[in-house]
């Protein structure tokens, strides 16, 4: 398994290669896309990207947590968390590619 | 919001761009993330979040209906960790 990290720079470059915009505009567009998604999530919307996955916001209630270092009890306030559910297509694609890379079979079970 | 709604909203806010181009941009971004993950790479978008792949070991599972044991092969799960800034935005 390769362990590289892809960042904004590479994604911006991919956008630049794909569309006839300047590198600067490509980077800006990437930012606009991320910001539009973040804005929808902030409004509590679910964002569904077909063949990739969906992002949704879940509300969590207040609960009592513990500081693992000191053992002290601390309240964890109600908050909203983001949940990503990968699509079947994405999961299958990754398993096929990485299963093959390791020489293992990537047959689906269940 | 679906992918096509995302494209429509972006096109509306950026009238200087063709909808066709906005569509290619959005598609390219998700295709690039997918192919990075398929290589076992991480995708880190500071402030938004990071995508990575986690490996699940092969295990013996059980068919919950019949109780029968079945072997579950090793598999890979795409994983997303929300970025600090986005997490704060959700709780602002």
Coordinates of N, CA and C in Angstrom, one line a residue:
Chain A
X1 N 0.8 -1.2 0.0 CA 0.0 0.0 0.0 C 0.9 1.2 0.0
X2 N 0.7 2.1 -1.0 CA 1.5 3.3 -1.0 C 1.0 4.2 0.2
X3 N 1.9 5.0 0.7 CA 1.5 5.8 1.8 C 1.7 7.3 1.6
X4 N 1.5 7.7 0.4 CA 1.6 9.1 0.1 C 0.5 9.9 0.6
X5 N 0.6 11.2 0.6 CA -0.5 12.1 0.9 C -0.8 13.0 -0.2
X6 N -2.1 13.0 -0.6 CA -2.5 13.9 -1.7 C -3.1 15.2 -1.0
X7 N -2.8 16.3 -1.4 CA -3.3 17.6 -0.8 C -4.0 18.4 -1.8
X8 N -4.4 19.6 -1.4 CA -5.0 20.6 -2.2 C -4.2 20.8 -3.5
X9 N -2.9 20.8 -3.4 CA -2.0 21.1 -4.5 C -2.2 20.1 -5.6
X10 N -2.3 18.8 -5.3 CA -2.5 17.8 -6.3 C -3.9 17.9 -6.9
X11 N -4.9 18.1 -6.0 CA -6.2 18.2 -6.5 C -6.4 19.4 -7.4
X12 N -5.8 20.5 -7.0 CA -5.9 21.7 -7.8 C -5.2 21.5 -9.2
X13 N -4.1 20.8 -9.2 CA -3.4 20.5 -10.4 C -4.3 19.6 -11.3
X14 N -5.0 18.6 -10.8 CA -5.8 17.7 -11.5 C -7.0 18.5 -12.2
X15 N -7.5 19.5 -11.4 CA -8.6 20.3 -12.0 C -8.0 21.2 -13.1
X16 N -6.8 21.7 -12.9 CA -6.1 22.5 -13.9 C -5.9 21.7 -15.2
X17 N -5.5 20.5 -15.1 CA -5.2 19.6 -16.3 C -6.5 19.3 -17.0
X18 N -7.6 19.2 -16.3 CA -8.9 18.8 -16.8 C -9.7 19.9 -17.5
X19 N -9.6 21.1 -17.0 CA -10.4 22.2 -17.5 C -9.5 23.4 -17.9
X20 N -10.0 24.1 -18.9 CA -9.1 25.2 -19.4 C -9.1 26.5 -18.6
X21 N -8.8 26.3 -17.3 CA -8.6 27.5 -16.4 C -7.2 27.6 -16.0
X22 N -6.8 28.8 -15.4 CA -5.5 28.9 -15.0 C -5.3 28.1 -13.7
X23 N -4.0 28.0 -13.3 CA -3.7 27.2 -12.0 C -4.4 27.9 -10.8
X24 N -4.3 29.3 -10.9 CA -4.9 30.0 -9.8 C -6.4 29.8 -9.7
X25 N -7.1 29.9 -10.8 CA -8.5 29.7 -10.9 C -8.9 28.3 -10.5
X26 N -8.1 27.3 -10.9 CA -8.4 25.9 -10.6 C -8.3 25.7 -9.1
X27 N -7.3 26.3 -8.4 CA -7.2 26.2 -7.0 C -8.4 26.9 -6.3
X28 N -8.8 28.1 -6.8 CA -10.0 28.8 -6.3 C -11.2 27.9 -6.4
X29 N -11.4 27.3 -7.6 CA -12.6 26.5 -7.8 C -12.6 25.3 -6.8
X30 N -11.5 24.7 -6.6 CA -11.5 23.6 -5.6 C -12.0 24.1 -4.3
X31 N -11.5 25.3 -3.9 CA -11.9 25.9 -2.6 C -13.4 26.1 -2.6
X32 N -13.9 26.7 -3.7 CA -15.4 26.9 -3.8 C -16.2 25.7 -3.6
X33 N -15.7 24.6 -4.3 CA -16.4 23.3 -4.2 C -16.5 22.8 -2.7
X34 N -15.3 22.9 -2.1 CA -15.2 22.4 -0.7 C -16.1 23.3 0.2
X35 N -16.1 24.6 -0.1 CA -16.8 25.5 0.7 C -18.3 25.4 0.6
X36 N -18.7 25.1 -0.6 CA -20.2 24.8 -0.9 C -20.7 23.6 -0.2
X37 N -19.8 22.6 -0.1 CA -20.2 21.3 0.6 C -20.3 21.7 2.1
X38 N -19.3 22.4 2.6 CA -19.2 22.7 4.0 C -20.4 23.5 4.4
X39 N -20.8 24.5 3.5 CA -22.0 25.3 3.8 C -23.3 24.5 3.9
X40 N -23.4 23.6 3.0 CA -24.6 22.8 3.0 C -24.7 22.0 4.3
X41 N -23.5 21.4 4.7 CA -23.5 20.6 5.9 C -23.8 21.5 7.1
X42 N -23.3 22.7 7.1 CA -23.5 23.6 8.2 C -25.0 23.9 8.3
X43 N -25.7 23.9 7.2 CA -27.2 24.1 7.3 C -27.9 22.8 7.6
X44 N -27.1 21.8 7.9 CA -27.8 20.5 8.3 C -28.2 19.6 7.2
X45 N -27.8 20.0 5.9 CA -28.1 19.2 4.8 C -27.2 18.0 4.7
X46 N -27.7 17.0 4.1 CA -26.9 15.8 3.7 C -26.4 16.0 2.3
X47 N -25.1 15.7 2.1 CA -24.5 15.9 0.8 C -24.3 14.5 0.2
X48 N -24.9 14.2 -0.9 CA -24.8 12.9 -1.5 C -24.1 13.0 -2.8
X49 N -22.9 12.4 -2.9 CA -22.2 12.4 -4.2 C -22.2 11.0 -4.7
X50 N -22.9 10.8 -5.8 CA -23.2 9.5 -6.4 C -21.8 8.8 -6.7
X51 N -21.8 7.6 -6.5 CA -20.6 6.7 -6.7 C -19.4 7.1 -5.8
X52 N -19.6 8.0 -4.9 CA -18.5 8.4 -3.9 C -18.9 8.1 -2.5
X53 N -20.0 8.8 -2.1 CA -20.5 8.6 -0.7 C -21.3 9.8 -0.3
X54 N -21.8 9.7 1.0 CA -22.6 10.8 1.5 C -22.1 11.3 2.8
X55 N -22.2 12.6 3.0 CA -21.8 13.3 4.2 C -23.1 13.7 4.9
X56 N -23.2 13.4 6.1 CA -24.4 13.8 6.9 C -24.0 14.3 8.2
X57 N -24.9 15.1 8.8 CA -24.6 15.7 10.1 C -25.5 15.0 11.2
X58 N -24.9 14.6 12.2 CA -25.6 13.9 13.3 C -25.5 14.7 14.6
X59 N -26.6 14.8 15.3 CA -26.6 15.5 16.6 C -26.3 14.6 17.7
X60 N -25.4 15.0 18.6 CA -25.0 14.1 19.7 C -25.5 14.8 21.0
X61 N -26.0 14.0 21.8 CA -26.5 14.6 23.1 C -25.3 14.8 24.1
X62 N -25.7 15.4 25.2 CA -24.7 15.6 26.3 C -24.4 14.3 26.9
X63 N -23.1 14.1 27.2 CA -22.8 12.8 28.0 C -21.6 13.1 28.9
X64 N -21.4 12.2 29.8 CA -20.2 12.4 30.7 C -19.0 11.6 30.2
X65 N -18.0 12.3 29.9 CA -16.7 11.7 29.5 C -15.7 11.7 30.6
X66 N -14.6 11.2 30.3 CA -13.5 11.1 31.3 C -12.2 11.5 30.7
X67 N -11.5 12.3 31.4 CA -10.1 12.7 31.0 C -9.3 11.4 31.1
X68 N -8.8 10.9 30.0 CA -8.1 9.6 30.1 C -6.8 9.7 30.9
X69 N -6.3 10.9 31.0 CA -5.0 11.0 31.7 C -5.2 11.1 33.2
X70 N -6.2 11.9 33.6 CA -6.4 12.1 35.1 C -7.6 11.3 35.6
X71 N -8.4 10.7 34.8 CA -9.6 9.9 35.3 C -10.7 10.8 35.7
X72 N -10.5 12.1 35.6 CA -11.5 13.1 36.0 C -12.7 13.1 35.1
X73 N -13.9 13.2 35.7 CA -15.1 13.2 34.8 C -15.4 14.6 34.3
X74 N -15.7 14.7 33.0 CA -15.9 16.0 32.4 C -17.2 15.9 31.5
X75 N -18.1 16.9 31.5 CA -19.2 16.8 30.7 C -18.8 17.0 29.2
X76 N -19.4 16.2 28.3 CA -19.2 16.5 26.9 C -20.5 17.1 26.4
X77 N -20.4 18.3 25.9 CA -21.6 19.1 25.6 C -22.2 18.6 24.3
X78 N -23.5 18.9 24.1 CA -24.2 18.4 22.9 C -23.5 19.1 21.7
X79 N -23.3 18.3 20.6 CA -22.6 18.9 19.5 C -23.1 18.2 18.2
X80 N -22.7 18.7 17.1 CA -23.0 18.1 15.8 C -21.7 17.5 15.2
X81 N -21.8 16.3 14.7 CA -20.7 15.6 14.1 C -21.0 15.3 12.7
X82 N -20.0 15.2 11.9 CA -20.1 14.9 10.5 C -19.8 13.4 10.3
X83 N -20.7 12.7 9.6 CA -20.5 11.3 9.3 C -20.4 11.1 7.8
X84 N -19.3 10.4 7.4 CA -19.2 10.0 6.0 C -19.5 8.6 5.8
X85 N -20.4 8.3 4.8 CA -20.7 6.9 4.5 C -20.3 6.7 3.0
X86 N -19.2 5.9 2.9 CA -18.8 5.6 1.5 C -19.8 4.8 0.7
X87 N -19.9 5.1 -0.6 CA -20.8 4.3 -1.4 C -20.2 2.9 -1.7
X88 N -21.1 2.0 -2.1 CA -20.7 0.7 -2.5 C -19.7 0.7 -3.6
X89 N -19.9 1.7 -4.5 CA -19.0 1.8 -5.7 C -17.6 2.1 -5.2
X90 N -17.5 3.1 -4.3 CA -16.2 3.5 -3.8 C -15.5 2.3 -3.0
X91 N -16.3 1.7 -2.2 CA -15.7 0.5 -1.4 C -15.2 -0.6 -2.3
X92 N -16.0 -0.9 -3.3 CA -15.7 -2.0 -4.3 C -14.4 -1.6 -5.0
X93 N -14.4 -0.3 -5.5 CA -13.2 0.1 -6.2 C -11.9 0.0 -5.4
X94 N -12.0 0.5 -4.2 CA -10.8 0.4 -3.3 C -10.4 -1.0 -3.0
X95 N -11.3 -1.8 -2.7 CA -11.0 -3.2 -2.4 C -10.4 -4.0 -3.6
X96 N -11.0 -3.7 -4.8 CA -10.5 -4.3 -6.0 C -9.0 -3.9 -6.2
X97 N -8.8 -2.6 -6.1 CA -7.4 -2.1 -6.4 C -6.4 -2.6 -5.4
X98 N -6.8 -2.4 -4.1 CA -5.8 -2.8 -3.0 C -5.7 -4.3 -2.8
X99 N -6.8 -5.0 -3.0 CA -6.7 -6.5 -2.9 C -5.8 -7.0 -4.0
X100 N -5.9 -6.5 -5.2 CA -5.1 -6.9 -6.3 C -3.6 -6.6 -6.0
X101 N -3.4 -5.4 -5.5 CA -2.0 -5.0 -5.2 C -1.3 -5.9 -4.3
X102 N -2.1 -6.5 -3.3 CA -1.4 -7.3 -2.3 C -1.5 -8.8 -2.8
X103 N -2.0 -9.0 -4.0 CA -2.1 -10.4 -4.5 C -3.1 -11.2 -3.8
X104 N -3.9 -10.6 -2.9 CA -5.0 -11.3 -2.3 C -6.2 -11.3 -3.1
X105 N -7.2 -12.1 -2.8 CA -8.4 -12.0 -3.6 C -9.3 -11.0 -2.9
X106 N -10.1 -10.3 -3.7 CA -11.0 -9.3 -3.2 C -12.4 -9.7 -3.4
X107 N -12.7 -10.9 -3.2 CA -14.1 -11.3 -3.4 C -14.9 -10.8 -2.2
X108 N -16.1 -10.5 -2.5 CA -17.0 -9.9 -1.5 C -17.6 -11.0 -0.7
X109 N -17.7 -10.8 0.6 CA -18.4 -11.7 1.4 C -19.6 -11.0 2.0
X110 N -20.7 -11.7 2.1 CA -21.9 -11.1 2.6 C -22.4 -10.2 1.5
Chain B
X1 N -28.4 17.6 -0.5 CA -27.8 18.2 -1.7 C -27.1 17.0 -2.5
X2 N -27.5 16.8 -3.7 CA -26.9 15.8 -4.5 C -25.7 16.4 -5.3
X3 N -25.0 15.6 -6.0 CA -23.9 16.1 -6.8 C -24.4 17.1 -7.9
X4 N -25.5 16.7 -8.5 CA -26.0 17.7 -9.5 C -26.5 19.0 -8.9
X5 N -27.1 18.9 -7.7 CA -27.5 20.2 -7.1 C -26.2 21.0 -6.7
X6 N -25.2 20.3 -6.3 CA -23.9 21.0 -5.9 C -23.4 21.7 -7.2
X7 N -23.4 21.0 -8.3 CA -23.0 21.6 -9.6 C -23.9 22.8 -9.9
X8 N -25.2 22.7 -9.8 CA -26.1 23.8 -10.1 C -25.9 25.0 -9.2
X9 N -25.7 24.8 -7.9 CA -25.4 25.9 -7.0 C -24.1 26.6 -7.3
X10 N -23.1 25.8 -7.6 CA -21.8 26.4 -8.0 C -21.9 27.2 -9.3
X11 N -22.6 26.7 -10.2 CA -22.8 27.3 -11.5 C -23.5 28.6 -11.4
X12 N -24.5 28.6 -10.5 CA -25.3 29.8 -10.3 C -24.5 30.9 -9.6
X13 N -23.6 30.6 -8.7 CA -22.8 31.6 -8.0 C -21.6 32.0 -8.9
X14 N -21.3 31.2 -10.0 CA -20.1 31.6 -10.8 C -20.6 31.7 -12.3
X15 N -21.3 32.7 -12.6 CA -21.9 32.8 -13.9 C -20.9 32.9 -15.0
X16 N -19.6 33.2 -14.7 CA -18.6 33.3 -15.7 C -18.1 31.9 -16.1
X17 N -18.6 30.9 -15.4 CA -18.2 29.5 -15.8 C -19.3 28.8 -16.5
X18 N -18.9 27.9 -17.5 CA -19.9 27.1 -18.1 C -20.3 26.0 -17.1
X19 N -21.6 25.6 -17.1 CA -22.1 24.6 -16.2 C -21.3 23.3 -16.5
X20 N -21.0 23.1 -17.8 CA -20.3 21.9 -18.2 C -18.9 21.8 -17.5
X21 N -18.2 23.0 -17.4 CA -16.9 23.0 -16.7 C -17.0 22.8 -15.2
X22 N -18.1 23.4 -14.6 CA -18.3 23.1 -13.2 C -18.5 21.6 -12.9
X23 N -19.2 21.0 -13.8 CA -19.5 19.6 -13.7 C -18.2 18.8 -13.8
X24 N -17.3 19.2 -14.7 CA -16.0 18.5 -14.9 C -15.1 18.7 -13.7
X25 N -15.2 19.9 -13.1 CA -14.4 20.2 -11.9 C -14.8 19.3 -10.8
X26 N -16.1 19.3 -10.5 CA -16.6 18.5 -9.4 C -16.3 17.0 -9.6
X27 N -16.5 16.5 -10.8 CA -16.2 15.1 -11.1 C -14.8 14.8 -10.9
X28 N -13.9 15.7 -11.4 CA -12.5 15.5 -11.3 C -12.0 15.4 -9.9
X29 N -12.5 16.3 -9.0 CA -12.1 16.3 -7.6 C -12.5 14.9 -7.0
X30 N -13.7 14.4 -7.2 CA -14.0 13.2 -6.5 C -13.3 12.0 -7.2
X31 N -13.1 12.1 -8.5 CA -12.3 11.0 -9.1 C -10.9 10.9 -8.6
X32 N -10.3 12.1 -8.4 CA -8.9 12.2 -7.9 C -8.8 11.6 -6.5
X33 N -9.8 11.9 -5.7 CA -9.8 11.4 -4.3 C -9.9 9.9 -4.3
X34 N -10.9 9.4 -5.2 CA -11.1 8.0 -5.3 C -9.8 7.3 -5.8
X35 N -9.1 7.8 -6.8 CA -8.0 7.1 -7.3 C -6.8 7.1 -6.3
X36 N -6.7 8.2 -5.5 CA -5.7 8.3 -4.5 C -5.9 7.2 -3.4
X37 N -7.2 7.1 -3.0 CA -7.5 6.0 -2.0 C -7.3 4.6 -2.6
X38 N -7.6 4.5 -3.9 CA -7.4 3.1 -4.5 C -5.9 2.8 -4.6
X39 N -5.0 3.8 -4.4 CA -3.6 3.6 -4.4 C -3.1 3.4 -2.9
X40 N -4.0 3.6 -2.0 CA -3.6 3.5 -0.6 C -3.1 4.8 -0.1
X41 N -3.3 5.8 -0.9 CA -2.8 7.2 -0.4 C -3.9 7.8 0.5
X42 N -3.5 8.8 1.3 CA -4.3 9.6 2.1 C -4.6 10.9 1.3
X43 N -5.8 11.5 1.5 CA -6.1 12.8 0.9 C -6.4 13.7 2.1
X44 N -5.5 14.7 2.2 CA -5.7 15.6 3.3 C -6.0 17.0 2.8
X45 N -7.2 17.5 3.2 CA -7.7 18.8 2.8 C -7.8 19.6 4.1
X46 N -6.8 20.3 4.5 CA -6.7 21.0 5.7 C -7.9 21.9 5.9
X47 N -8.6 21.8 7.0 CA -9.7 22.6 7.3 C -11.0 21.9 7.0
X48 N -10.9 21.0 6.0 CA -12.1 20.3 5.6 C -12.2 18.9 6.2
X49 N -11.1 18.2 5.9 CA -11.0 16.8 6.5 C -10.0 16.0 5.7
X50 N -9.9 14.7 6.2 CA -8.9 13.8 5.5 C -9.5 12.5 5.2
X51 N -9.3 12.0 4.0 CA -9.8 10.7 3.6 C -8.6 9.7 3.7
X52 N -8.9 8.6 4.2 CA -7.8 7.5 4.3 C -8.5 6.2 4.1
X53 N -7.7 5.1 4.0 CA -8.2 3.8 3.9 C -7.7 3.0 5.1
X54 N -8.7 2.3 5.7 CA -8.3 1.5 6.9 C -8.4 0.0 6.5
X55 N -7.5 -0.8 6.9 CA -7.6 -2.2 6.6 C -8.3 -3.0 7.7
X56 N -9.2 -3.8 7.3 CA -9.9 -4.7 8.3 C -9.4 -6.1 8.1
X57 N -8.8 -6.7 9.2 CA -8.3 -8.1 9.1 C -9.4 -9.1 8.7
X58 N -9.0 -10.2 8.2 CA -9.9 -11.3 7.9 C -10.5 -11.8 9.3
X59 N -11.7 -12.2 9.4 CA -12.2 -12.7 10.6 C -13.3 -13.7 10.4
X60 N -13.7 -14.4 11.4 CA -14.8 -15.3 11.3 C -16.0 -14.6 11.8
X61 N -16.9 -14.4 10.9 CA -18.2 -13.7 11.3 C -19.3 -14.7 11.4
X62 N -20.5 -14.2 11.6 CA -21.6 -15.1 11.8 C -22.8 -14.5 11.0
X63 N -23.5 -15.4 10.3 CA -24.7 -15.0 9.7 C -25.7 -14.7 10.8
X64 N -26.2 -13.5 11.0 CA -27.0 -13.2 12.2 C -28.4 -13.9 12.1
X65 N -28.8 -14.3 10.9 CA -30.1 -14.9 10.8 C -30.0 -16.4 11.2
X66 N -29.0 -17.1 10.7 CA -28.9 -18.5 10.9 C -27.9 -18.9 12.0
X67 N -27.0 -18.0 12.4 CA -26.0 -18.3 13.4 C -24.8 -19.1 12.9
X68 N -24.9 -19.3 11.6 CA -23.8 -20.1 10.9 C -22.5 -19.2 10.8
X69 N -21.4 -19.8 11.0 CA -20.2 -19.0 10.9 C -19.7 -18.9 9.5
X70 N -19.2 -17.8 9.1 CA -18.7 -17.5 7.8 C -17.4 -16.8 7.8
X71 N -16.5 -17.1 6.9 CA -15.2 -16.4 7.0 C -15.4 -15.1 6.2
X72 N -14.9 -14.0 6.8 CA -15.0 -12.7 6.2 C -13.6 -12.4 5.8
X73 N -13.3 -12.1 4.5 CA -12.0 -11.8 4.1 C -11.5 -10.4 4.5
X74 N -10.2 -10.3 4.5 CA -9.6 -9.0 4.7 C -10.2 -8.0 3.8
X75 N -10.5 -6.8 4.3 CA -11.1 -5.7 3.4 C -10.6 -4.3 3.8
X76 N -10.8 -3.4 2.9 CA -10.4 -2.0 3.1 C -11.6 -1.1 3.2
X77 N -11.6 -0.2 4.1 CA -12.7 0.7 4.3 C -12.2 2.1 4.2
X78 N -12.9 2.9 3.3 CA -12.6 4.3 3.2 C -13.1 5.0 4.5
X79 N -12.3 5.9 4.9 CA -12.6 6.6 6.2 C -12.4 8.1 6.1
X80 N -13.2 8.9 6.7 CA -13.1 10.3 6.6 C -13.1 10.9 8.0
X81 N -12.0 11.7 8.3 CA -12.0 12.4 9.5 C -12.2 13.9 9.3
X82 N -13.2 14.4 10.0 CA -13.5 15.8 9.8 C -12.4 16.7 10.2
X83 N -12.2 17.8 9.4 CA -11.1 18.7 9.8 C -11.6 19.6 10.9
X84 N -10.6 20.2 11.6 CA -10.9 21.0 12.8 C -11.8 22.2 12.4
X85 N -11.5 22.9 11.4 CA -12.3 24.1 11.0 C -13.7 23.7 10.6
X86 N -13.9 22.6 9.9 CA -15.3 22.2 9.6 C -16.1 21.8 10.8
X87 N -15.4 21.1 11.7 CA -16.0 20.7 12.9 C -16.5 21.9 13.7
X88 N -15.6 22.9 13.7 CA -16.0 24.1 14.5 C -17.2 24.9 13.8
X89 N -17.1 24.8 12.4 CA -18.2 25.4 11.7 C -19.6 24.8 12.0
X90 N -19.5 23.5 12.1 CA -20.8 22.7 12.4 C -21.3 23.1 13.8
X91 N -20.4 23.5 14.7 CA -20.8 23.8 16.1 C -20.7 25.3 16.4
X92 N -20.7 26.1 15.4 CA -20.5 27.6 15.6 C -21.7 28.3 16.2

